[in-house]
Coordinates of N, CA and C in Angstrom, one line a residue:
X179 N 81.8 190.3 156.9 CA 83.0 189.8 157.7 C 84.1 190.8 157.7
X180 N 84.7 191.0 158.8 CA 85.8 191.9 159.0 C 87.0 191.5 158.2
X181 N 87.3 192.3 157.1 CA 88.3 191.9 156.2 C 89.7 191.9 156.8
X182 N 89.8 192.6 158.0 CA 91.1 192.7 158.6 C 91.5 191.4 159.4
X183 N 90.5 190.5 159.6 CA 90.7 189.3 160.3 C 90.9 188.2 159.3
X184 N 92.0 187.6 159.2 CA 92.3 186.5 158.3 C 92.0 185.2 158.9
X185 N 91.2 184.4 158.1 CA 90.7 183.1 158.6 C 91.2 182.0 157.6
X186 N 91.6 180.9 158.1 CA 92.0 179.8 157.3 C 91.5 178.5 157.9
X187 N 91.6 177.4 157.1 CA 91.2 176.1 157.5 C 92.4 175.6 158.5
X188 N 92.0 175.0 159.5 CA 93.0 174.4 160.5 C 93.7 173.2 159.9
X189 N 94.9 173.1 160.2 CA 95.7 171.9 159.9 C 95.7 170.9 161.0
X190 N 96.1 169.7 160.7 CA 96.1 168.7 161.8 C 97.0 169.1 162.9
X191 N 98.1 169.8 162.6 CA 99.0 170.3 163.6 C 98.5 171.4 164.5
X192 N 97.3 172.0 164.1 CA 96.7 173.0 164.9 C 95.7 172.5 166.0
X193 N 95.5 171.2 165.9 CA 94.4 170.6 166.7 C 94.6 170.9 168.2
X194 N 95.8 170.8 168.7 CA 96.0 171.0 170.2 C 95.8 172.5 170.5
X195 N 96.3 173.4 169.6 CA 96.1 174.8 169.8 C 94.6 175.2 169.9
X196 N 93.8 174.6 169.0 CA 92.4 174.9 168.9 C 91.7 174.4 170.2
X197 N 92.1 173.2 170.6 CA 91.5 172.7 171.8 C 91.8 173.5 173.1
X198 N 93.0 174.0 173.2 CA 93.4 174.8 174.3 C 92.7 176.2 174.3
X199 N 92.6 176.7 173.1 CA 91.9 178.0 172.9 C 90.4 177.9 173.4
X200 N 89.7 176.8 172.9 CA 88.3 176.7 173.3 C 88.2 176.5 174.8
X201 N 89.1 175.7 175.4 CA 89.1 175.4 176.8 C 89.4 176.7 177.6
X202 N 90.3 177.6 177.1 CA 90.5 178.9 177.8 C 89.3 179.7 177.8
X203 N 88.5 179.7 176.7 CA 87.3 180.5 176.6 C 86.2 179.9 177.5
X204 N 86.1 178.6 177.6 CA 85.1 178.0 178.5 C 85.4 178.1 179.9
X205 N 86.7 178.2 180.3 CA 87.1 178.1 181.7 C 86.3 179.0 182.6
X206 N 86.1 180.3 182.3 CA 85.4 181.2 183.2 C 83.9 181.2 183.1
X207 N 83.4 180.4 182.2 CA 81.9 180.4 181.9 C 81.1 179.6 182.9
X208 N 79.8 180.0 183.1 CA 79.0 179.1 183.9 C 78.9 177.7 183.5
X209 N 78.9 177.4 182.1 CA 78.9 176.1 181.6 C 80.2 175.3 182.1
X210 N 81.3 176.0 181.9 CA 82.6 175.3 182.4 C 82.6 175.0 183.8
X211 N 82.1 176.0 184.6 CA 82.0 175.8 186.1 C 81.1 174.7 186.5
X212 N 80.0 174.5 185.7 CA 79.2 173.3 186.1 C 79.8 172.0 185.7
X213 N 80.4 172.0 184.5 CA 81.0 170.7 184.0 C 82.1 170.3 184.9
X214 N 83.0 171.2 185.3 CA 84.1 170.9 186.2 C 84.2 171.9 187.3
X215 N 83.6 171.7 188.4 CA 83.5 172.7 189.5 C 84.9 173.1 190.0
X216 N 85.9 172.2 190.0 CA 87.2 172.6 190.5 C 87.9 173.4 189.5
X217 N 88.2 174.7 189.7 CA 88.9 175.5 188.7 C 90.3 175.0 188.5
X218 N 90.9 174.3 189.4 CA 92.3 173.9 189.3 C 92.4 172.7 188.2
X219 N 91.3 172.0 188.1 CA 91.2 170.9 187.1 C 90.6 171.3 185.8
X220 N 89.8 172.4 185.8 CA 88.9 172.6 184.8 C 89.6 172.8 183.4
X221 N 90.6 173.6 183.3 CA 91.3 173.8 182.0 C 91.8 172.5 181.4
X222 N 92.4 171.7 182.2 CA 93.0 170.4 181.7 C 91.9 169.5 181.2
X223 N 90.8 169.3 182.0 CA 89.7 168.5 181.6 C 89.1 169.0 180.4
X224 N 88.8 170.3 180.3 CA 88.1 170.8 179.1 C 89.0 170.7 177.9
X225 N 90.3 170.9 178.0 CA 91.2 170.8 176.9 C 91.2 169.3 176.3
X226 N 91.2 168.4 177.2 CA 91.3 167.0 176.8 C 90.0 166.5 176.1
X227 N 88.8 167.0 176.7 CA 87.5 166.6 176.1 C 87.4 167.3 174.7
X228 N 87.6 168.6 174.7 CA 87.5 169.4 173.4 C 88.4 168.8 172.3
X229 N 89.6 168.4 172.7 CA 90.5 167.8 171.8 C 89.9 166.6 171.0
X230 N 89.2 165.8 171.7 CA 88.5 164.6 171.1 C 87.6 165.1 169.9
X231 N 86.8 166.2 170.2 CA 85.8 166.6 169.2 C 86.5 167.5 168.1
X232 N 87.6 168.2 168.4 CA 88.3 168.9 167.4 C 88.9 167.9 166.4
X233 N 89.5 166.8 166.9 CA 90.1 165.8 166.0 C 89.0 165.2 165.2
X234 N 87.8 164.9 165.8 CA 86.7 164.3 165.1 C 86.2 165.2 164.0
X235 N 86.1 166.5 164.2 CA 85.7 167.4 163.2 C 86.6 167.5 162.0
X236 N 87.9 167.2 162.2 CA 88.8 167.2 161.1 C 88.6 166.1 160.1
X237 N 87.8 165.0 160.6 CA 87.5 163.9 159.7 C 86.0 164.0 159.2
X238 N 85.2 164.6 160.0 CA 83.7 164.6 159.7 C 83.1 166.0 159.7
X239 N 83.9 167.0 159.5 CA 83.4 168.4 159.5 C 84.5 169.3 159.1
X240 N 84.6 170.4 159.8 CA 85.7 171.4 159.4 C 86.0 172.2 160.7
X241 N 87.2 172.7 160.7 CA 87.7 173.6 161.7 C 88.4 174.8 161.0
X242 N 88.0 176.0 161.4 CA 88.6 177.2 160.9 C 89.1 178.1 162.0
X243 N 90.2 178.8 161.8 CA 90.7 179.6 162.9 C 91.4 180.9 162.3
X244 N 91.6 181.9 163.1 CA 92.2 183.1 162.6 C 93.7 182.8 162.5
X245 N 94.4 183.6 161.6 CA 95.8 183.4 161.4 C 96.6 183.6 162.7
X246 N 96.1 184.4 163.6 CA 96.9 184.7 164.8 C 96.6 183.6 165.9
X247 N 95.8 182.6 165.6 CA 95.5 181.5 166.5 C 94.7 181.9 167.7
X248 N 93.9 183.0 167.6 CA 93.2 183.5 168.8 C 91.7 183.3 168.8
X249 N 91.2 182.7 167.7 CA 89.7 182.4 167.6 C 89.5 181.2 166.6
X250 N 88.5 180.4 166.9 CA 88.3 179.2 166.1 C 86.8 178.9 166.1
X251 N 86.4 178.2 165.0 CA 85.1 177.7 164.9 C 85.1 176.2 164.4
X252 N 84.3 175.4 165.0 CA 84.4 173.9 164.8 C 83.0 173.5 164.4
X253 N 82.8 172.7 163.3 CA 81.5 172.2 162.9 C 81.6 170.8 162.3
X254 N 80.4 170.2 162.2 CA 80.3 168.9 161.7 C 79.3 168.9 160.5
X255 N 79.7 168.1 159.5 CA 78.8 167.9 158.3 C 77.9 166.8 158.6
X256 N 76.8 167.1 159.2 CA 75.8 166.1 159.5 C 74.8 166.0 158.3
X257 N 75.3 165.8 157.1 CA 74.5 165.7 156.0 C 74.0 164.3 155.9
X258 N 74.7 163.4 156.6 CA 74.2 162.0 156.7 C 74.7 161.5 158.1
X259 N 74.3 160.4 158.6 CA 74.8 160.0 160.0 C 76.3 159.9 160.0
X260 N 76.9 160.3 161.1 CA 78.3 160.2 161.3 C 78.5 159.4 162.6
X261 N 79.6 158.6 162.6 CA 79.9 157.9 163.9 C 80.4 158.8 165.0
X262 N 80.3 158.3 166.2 CA 80.9 159.0 167.3 C 82.4 158.9 167.3
X263 N 83.2 159.7 168.0 CA 84.6 159.5 168.0 C 85.0 158.1 168.5
X264 N 86.0 157.5 168.0 CA 86.4 156.2 168.3 C 86.7 156.1 169.8
X265 N 86.2 155.0 170.4 CA 86.4 154.7 171.8 C 86.0 155.9 172.7
X266 N 84.9 156.6 172.3 CA 84.5 157.8 173.0 C 84.2 157.6 174.5
X267 N 83.4 156.6 174.9 CA 83.2 156.5 176.4 C 84.5 156.3 177.2
X268 N 85.4 155.5 176.6 CA 86.7 155.3 177.3 C 87.5 156.6 177.4
X269 N 87.5 157.3 176.3 CA 88.3 158.5 176.2 C 87.7 159.6 177.1
X270 N 86.3 159.7 177.1 CA 85.7 160.6 178.0 C 86.0 160.4 179.4
X271 N 85.9 159.1 179.8 CA 86.2 158.7 181.2 C 87.6 159.1 181.6
X272 N 88.5 158.8 180.7 CA 89.9 159.1 181.0 C 90.2 160.6 181.1
X273 N 89.5 161.4 180.3 CA 89.7 162.8 180.3 C 89.0 163.5 181.5
X274 N 87.9 163.0 181.9 CA 87.1 163.7 182.9 C 87.0 163.1 184.3
X275 N 87.4 161.9 184.4 CA 87.3 161.2 185.7 C 86.0 161.3 186.4
X276 N 85.9 161.9 187.6 CA 84.7 162.0 188.3 C 83.6 162.9 187.7
X277 N 84.0 163.6 186.6 CA 83.1 164.6 186.0 C 82.4 164.0 184.8
X278 N 82.6 162.8 184.5 CA 82.1 162.2 183.2 C 80.6 162.3 183.1
X279 N 79.9 162.1 184.3 CA 78.4 162.1 184.3 C 77.9 163.5 183.9
X280 N 78.6 164.5 184.2 CA 78.1 165.9 183.8 C 78.2 166.1 182.3
X281 N 79.3 165.6 181.7 CA 79.4 165.8 180.3 C 78.3 164.9 179.6
X282 N 78.1 163.8 180.1 CA 77.1 162.9 179.5 C 75.7 163.5 179.6
X283 N 75.4 164.1 180.8 CA 74.1 164.7 181.0 C 73.9 165.9 180.1
X284 N 75.0 166.7 179.9 CA 74.9 167.8 178.9 C 74.6 167.3 177.5
X285 N 75.3 166.3 177.1 CA 75.0 165.7 175.8 C 73.5 165.2 175.6
X286 N 73.0 164.6 176.7 CA 71.6 164.1 176.6 C 70.7 165.3 176.6
X287 N 70.9 166.3 177.3 CA 70.1 167.5 177.3 C 70.0 168.1 176.0
X288 N 71.2 168.3 175.4 CA 71.2 169.0 174.0 C 70.5 168.1 173.0
X289 N 70.7 166.8 173.1 CA 70.1 165.9 172.1 C 68.6 165.9 172.1
X290 N 68.0 166.4 173.1 CA 66.5 166.5 173.1 C 66.0 167.4 172.0
X291 N 66.8 168.4 171.6 CA 66.3 169.3 170.6 C 67.1 169.3 169.3
X292 N 68.2 168.5 169.3 CA 69.0 168.4 168.1 C 68.3 167.7 166.9
X293 N 68.3 168.3 165.7 CA 67.6 167.7 164.6 C 68.4 166.5 164.1
X294 N 67.6 165.6 163.4 CA 68.3 164.5 162.8 C 68.2 164.6 161.2
X295 N 67.5 165.6 160.8 CA 67.5 165.9 159.3 C 68.9 166.3 158.9
X296 N 69.3 166.2 157.6 CA 70.6 166.7 157.2 C 70.8 168.1 157.6
X297 N 71.9 168.4 158.2 CA 72.2 169.8 158.6 C 73.7 170.0 158.9
X298 N 74.1 171.2 158.9 CA 75.4 171.6 159.4 C 75.3 171.8 160.9
X299 N 76.2 171.3 161.6 CA 76.2 171.4 163.1 C 77.4 172.3 163.5
X300 N 77.1 173.6 163.9 CA 78.1 174.5 164.4 C 78.3 174.1 165.9
X301 N 79.4 173.4 166.2 CA 79.5 172.8 167.5 C 80.2 173.7 168.5
X302 N 81.2 174.5 168.1 CA 81.9 175.3 169.0 C 82.5 176.6 168.3
X303 N 82.4 177.7 169.0 CA 83.0 178.9 168.5 C 83.7 179.5 169.8
X304 N 84.9 179.9 169.6 CA 85.6 180.4 170.8 C 86.6 181.5 170.4
X305 N 86.7 182.5 171.2 CA 87.6 183.6 171.0 C 88.4 183.7 172.3
X306 N 89.7 183.9 172.1 CA 90.6 184.0 173.3 C 90.2 185.2 174.1
X307 N 90.3 185.1 175.5 CA 89.9 186.3 176.3 C 90.6 187.5 175.9
X308 N 91.8 187.4 175.3 CA 92.6 188.6 174.9 C 92.0 189.3 173.6
X309 N 91.1 188.6 172.9 CA 90.5 189.1 171.7 C 89.0 189.3 171.7
X310 N 88.4 189.0 172.9 CA 87.0 189.1 172.9 C 86.5 190.6 172.8
X311 N 85.4 190.8 172.2 CA 84.8 192.1 172.0 C 85.6 192.9 171.0
X312 N 86.3 192.3 170.1 CA 87.1 193.0 169.1 C 86.7 192.6 167.7
X313 N 85.6 191.9 167.5 CA 85.1 191.6 166.2 C 85.5 190.2 165.7
X314 N 86.3 189.5 166.5 CA 86.7 188.2 166.0 C 85.6 187.2 165.9
X315 N 84.7 187.1 166.9 CA 83.6 186.2 166.8 C 82.7 186.6 165.6
X316 N 82.4 187.8 165.4 CA 81.6 188.2 164.2 C 82.3 187.9 162.9
X317 N 83.6 188.0 162.8 CA 84.3 187.6 161.6 C 84.2 186.1 161.3
X318 N 84.3 185.3 162.4 CA 84.2 183.9 162.2 C 82.7 183.5 161.8
X319 N 81.7 184.2 162.4 CA 80.4 183.9 162.0 C 80.1 184.4 160.6
X320 N 80.7 185.5 160.2 CA 80.5 186.0 158.8 C 81.1 185.0 157.8
X321 N 82.3 184.5 158.1 CA 82.9 183.4 157.3 C 82.0 182.2 157.2
X322 N 81.5 181.8 158.4 CA 80.6 180.6 158.5 C 79.4 180.8 157.6
X323 N 78.8 182.0 157.7 CA 77.6 182.3 156.9 C 77.8 182.2 155.4
X324 N 79.0 182.7 155.0 CA 79.3 182.6 153.6 C 79.4 181.2 153.1
X325 N 80.0 180.3 153.9 CA 80.1 178.9 153.6 C 78.7 178.2 153.6
X326 N 77.9 178.6 154.6 CA 76.6 178.0 154.6 C 75.7 178.3 153.4
X327 N 75.9 179.6 152.9 CA 75.1 180.0 151.8 C 75.4 179.3 150.5
X328 N 76.5 178.5 150.5 CA 76.8 177.7 149.3 C 76.2 176.3 149.4
X329 N 75.5 175.9 150.5 CA 74.9 174.6 150.6 C 73.4 174.9 151.0
X330 N 72.5 174.0 150.5 CA 71.1 174.2 150.7 C 70.6 173.4 151.9
X331 N 71.2 173.6 153.1 CA 70.9 172.9 154.3 C 70.8 173.8 155.5
X332 N 69.9 173.4 156.5 CA 69.9 174.2 157.7 C 71.2 174.0 158.5
X333 N 71.4 174.9 159.5 CA 72.5 174.8 160.4 C 71.9 174.9 161.8
X334 N 72.6 174.2 162.7 CA 72.1 174.1 164.1 C 73.2 174.3 165.1
X335 N 72.9 175.0 166.2 CA 73.9 175.2 167.2 C 73.3 175.3 168.6
X336 N 74.1 175.3 169.6 CA 73.6 175.5 171.0 C 74.6 176.4 171.6
X337 N 74.1 177.6 172.1 CA 75.1 178.6 172.6 C 74.7 179.1 174.0
X338 N 75.6 179.7 174.7 CA 75.2 180.3 176.0 C 74.1 181.3 175.8
X339 N 73.1 181.4 176.6 CA 71.9 182.2 176.4 C 72.3 183.7 176.2
X340 N 73.4 184.1 176.9 CA 73.7 185.6 176.7 C 74.4 185.9 175.5
X341 N 74.6 184.9 174.6 CA 75.3 185.2 173.3 C 74.4 185.1 172.1
X342 N 73.1 184.7 172.3 CA 72.2 184.4 171.2 C 72.0 185.6 170.3
X343 N 72.1 186.8 170.8 CA 71.9 188.0 170.0 C 73.0 188.1 168.9
X344 N 74.2 187.6 169.1 CA 75.2 187.6 168.1 C 74.9 186.6 167.0
X345 N 74.5 185.5 167.3 CA 74.1 184.5 166.3 C 72.9 184.9 165.5
X346 N 72.0 185.6 166.2 CA 70.8 186.1 165.5 C 71.1 187.0 164.4
X347 N 72.2 187.8 164.5 CA 72.6 188.7 163.4 C 73.1 187.9 162.2
X348 N 73.4 186.6 162.3 CA 73.8 185.8 161.2 C 72.8 184.8 160.8
X349 N 71.5 185.1 161.1 CA 70.4 184.3 160.6 C 69.9 183.2 161.5
X350 N 70.5 183.0 162.7 CA 70.0 182.0 163.6 C 68.8 182.4 164.4
X351 N 67.8 181.5 164.5 CA 66.6 181.8 165.3 C 66.6 180.9 166.5
X352 N 66.2 181.5 167.7 CA 66.2 180.8 168.9 C 65.1 179.8 169.0
X353 N 65.5 178.7 169.6 CA 64.5 177.6 169.9 C 64.3 177.6 171.4
X354 N 63.4 176.7 172.0 CA 63.2 176.7 173.4 C 64.5 176.5 174.2
X355 N 64.7 177.2 175.3 CA 65.9 177.2 176.0 C 66.1 175.9 176.8
X356 N 67.4 175.7 177.1 CA 67.8 174.6 178.0 C 68.4 175.1 179.3
X357 N 68.1 174.5 180.4 CA 68.6 175.0 181.7 C 69.4 173.9 182.4
X358 N 70.6 174.2 182.8 CA 71.4 173.3 183.5 C 71.0 173.3 185.0
X359 N 71.4 172.3 185.8 CA 71.0 172.3 187.2 C 71.5 173.5 188.0
X360 N 72.6 174.1 187.6 CA 73.1 175.3 188.3 C 72.4 176.6 187.8
X361 N 71.5 176.5 186.9 CA 70.8 177.6 186.4 C 71.4 178.3 185.2
X362 N 72.5 177.8 184.7 CA 73.1 178.3 183.5 C 72.2 178.0 182.3
X363 N 72.0 179.0 181.5 CA 71.1 178.8 180.3 C 71.8 178.5 179.0
X364 N 71.3 177.6 178.2 CA 71.8 177.4 176.9 C 70.6 177.6 175.9
X365 N 71.0 178.0 174.7 CA 70.0 178.3 173.7 C 70.2 177.6 172.4
X366 N 69.4 176.6 172.1 CA 69.5 176.0 170.8 C 69.1 177.0 169.8
X367 N 69.7 177.0 168.6 CA 69.4 178.0 167.6 C 69.5 177.3 166.2
X368 N 68.7 177.7 165.3 CA 68.6 177.1 163.9 C 68.7 178.2 162.9
X369 N 69.5 177.9 161.8 CA 69.5 178.8 160.7 C 69.0 178.1 159.5
X370 N 68.0 178.6 158.8 CA 67.4 178.0 157.7 C 68.1 178.3 156.4
X371 N 68.1 177.4 155.4 CA 68.7 177.7 154.1 C 67.9 178.8 153.5
X372 N 68.4 179.4 152.4 CA 67.7 180.4 151.7 C 66.3 180.0 151.2
X373 N 66.2 178.8 150.7 CA 65.0 178.4 150.1 C 64.3 177.3 150.9
X374 N 64.3 177.5 152.3 CA 63.7 176.5 153.1 C 62.2 176.4 153.0
X375 N 61.7 175.2 152.9 CA 60.2 175.1 152.9 C 59.7 174.7 154.3
X376 N 60.5 174.2 155.2 CA 60.1 173.8 156.5 C 60.9 174.5 157.5
X377 N 60.4 175.5 158.2 CA 61.2 176.3 159.1 C 61.5 175.6 160.5
X378 N 60.8 174.4 160.7 CA 61.0 173.7 162.0 C 61.9 172.5 161.8
X379 N 62.8 172.3 162.8 CA 63.7 171.1 162.8 C 62.9 169.8 163.0
X380 N 63.5 168.8 162.5 CA 63.0 167.4 162.7 C 63.6 166.8 164.0
X381 N 62.9 166.5 165.0 CA 63.4 166.0 166.2 C 62.6 164.8 166.7
X382 N 62.9 163.6 166.1 CA 62.2 162.4 166.5 C 62.6 162.0 167.9
X383 N 62.0 160.9 168.3 CA 62.2 160.4 169.7 C 63.6 160.0 169.9
X384 N 64.3 159.5 168.9 CA 65.7 159.1 169.1 C 66.6 160.1 168.3
X385 N 67.0 161.2 168.9 CA 67.8 162.1 168.1 C 69.2 161.6 167.9
X386 N 69.9 162.3 167.0 CA 71.3 161.9 166.6 C 72.1 161.8 167.9
X387 N 73.1 160.9 167.8 CA 73.8 160.5 169.0 C 75.1 161.2 169.4
X388 N 75.5 162.4 168.8 CA 76.7 163.0 169.2 C 76.6 163.4 170.7
X389 N 77.6 163.3 171.5 CA 77.6 163.7 172.9 C 78.7 164.6 173.2
X390 N 78.5 165.4 174.1 CA 79.2 166.7 174.4 C 80.0 167.3 173.2
X391 N 79.2 168.1 172.5 CA 79.7 168.7 171.3 C 79.3 170.1 171.2
X392 N 78.4 170.6 172.0 CA 77.9 172.0 171.8 C 78.2 173.0 172.8
X393 N 79.0 173.0 173.3 CA 79.1 174.1 174.2 C 80.1 175.1 173.8
X394 N 79.5 176.0 173.4 CA 80.2 177.1 172.8 C 80.8 177.9 173.9
X395 N 81.8 178.5 173.4 CA 82.4 179.4 174.3 C 82.0 180.8 173.8

């Protein structure tokens, strides 16, 4: 981990800052464009949806960010089943309007490969456009790896296909790709614990029910 990048646990008062940061990173991406085709609406919609999951992670996972508030990582402790965000269908509809079906479709697509065994779920990692390609993403993943190494559980994430090489450097292995209707690719990835006896995820017919939670920026 880059020692020059200072990382801390997010506070409740940081939640809106984290949501806006992730939305800014998603805004120019193919995933963001598919979820909300209208660029004039995209940032607002993405911020409102991400805010729901950031708040949820503060109760059922963790959120870490750099001291300068330009990069953040959001995860869930899926060591046992966790509930969805309170009133999620209503909140999703209010946040997305006519775009709700796309967010639901993305969640359903990701759920096809999401494991239901106990695991850590790396849901979102985002770096501000002003800090991209400066080592901030690597610093967050190094911090994330150090925390994972203290628990004997696998980790799971789904990332844009063009970023999988970064996650591979921190122990994640690619799983079969997912393709959105506009052709944008997503790559589910798994990181095994140090003493894993089963390198394959458990994916029964009814996977865990989190919805729109993986789209990394």
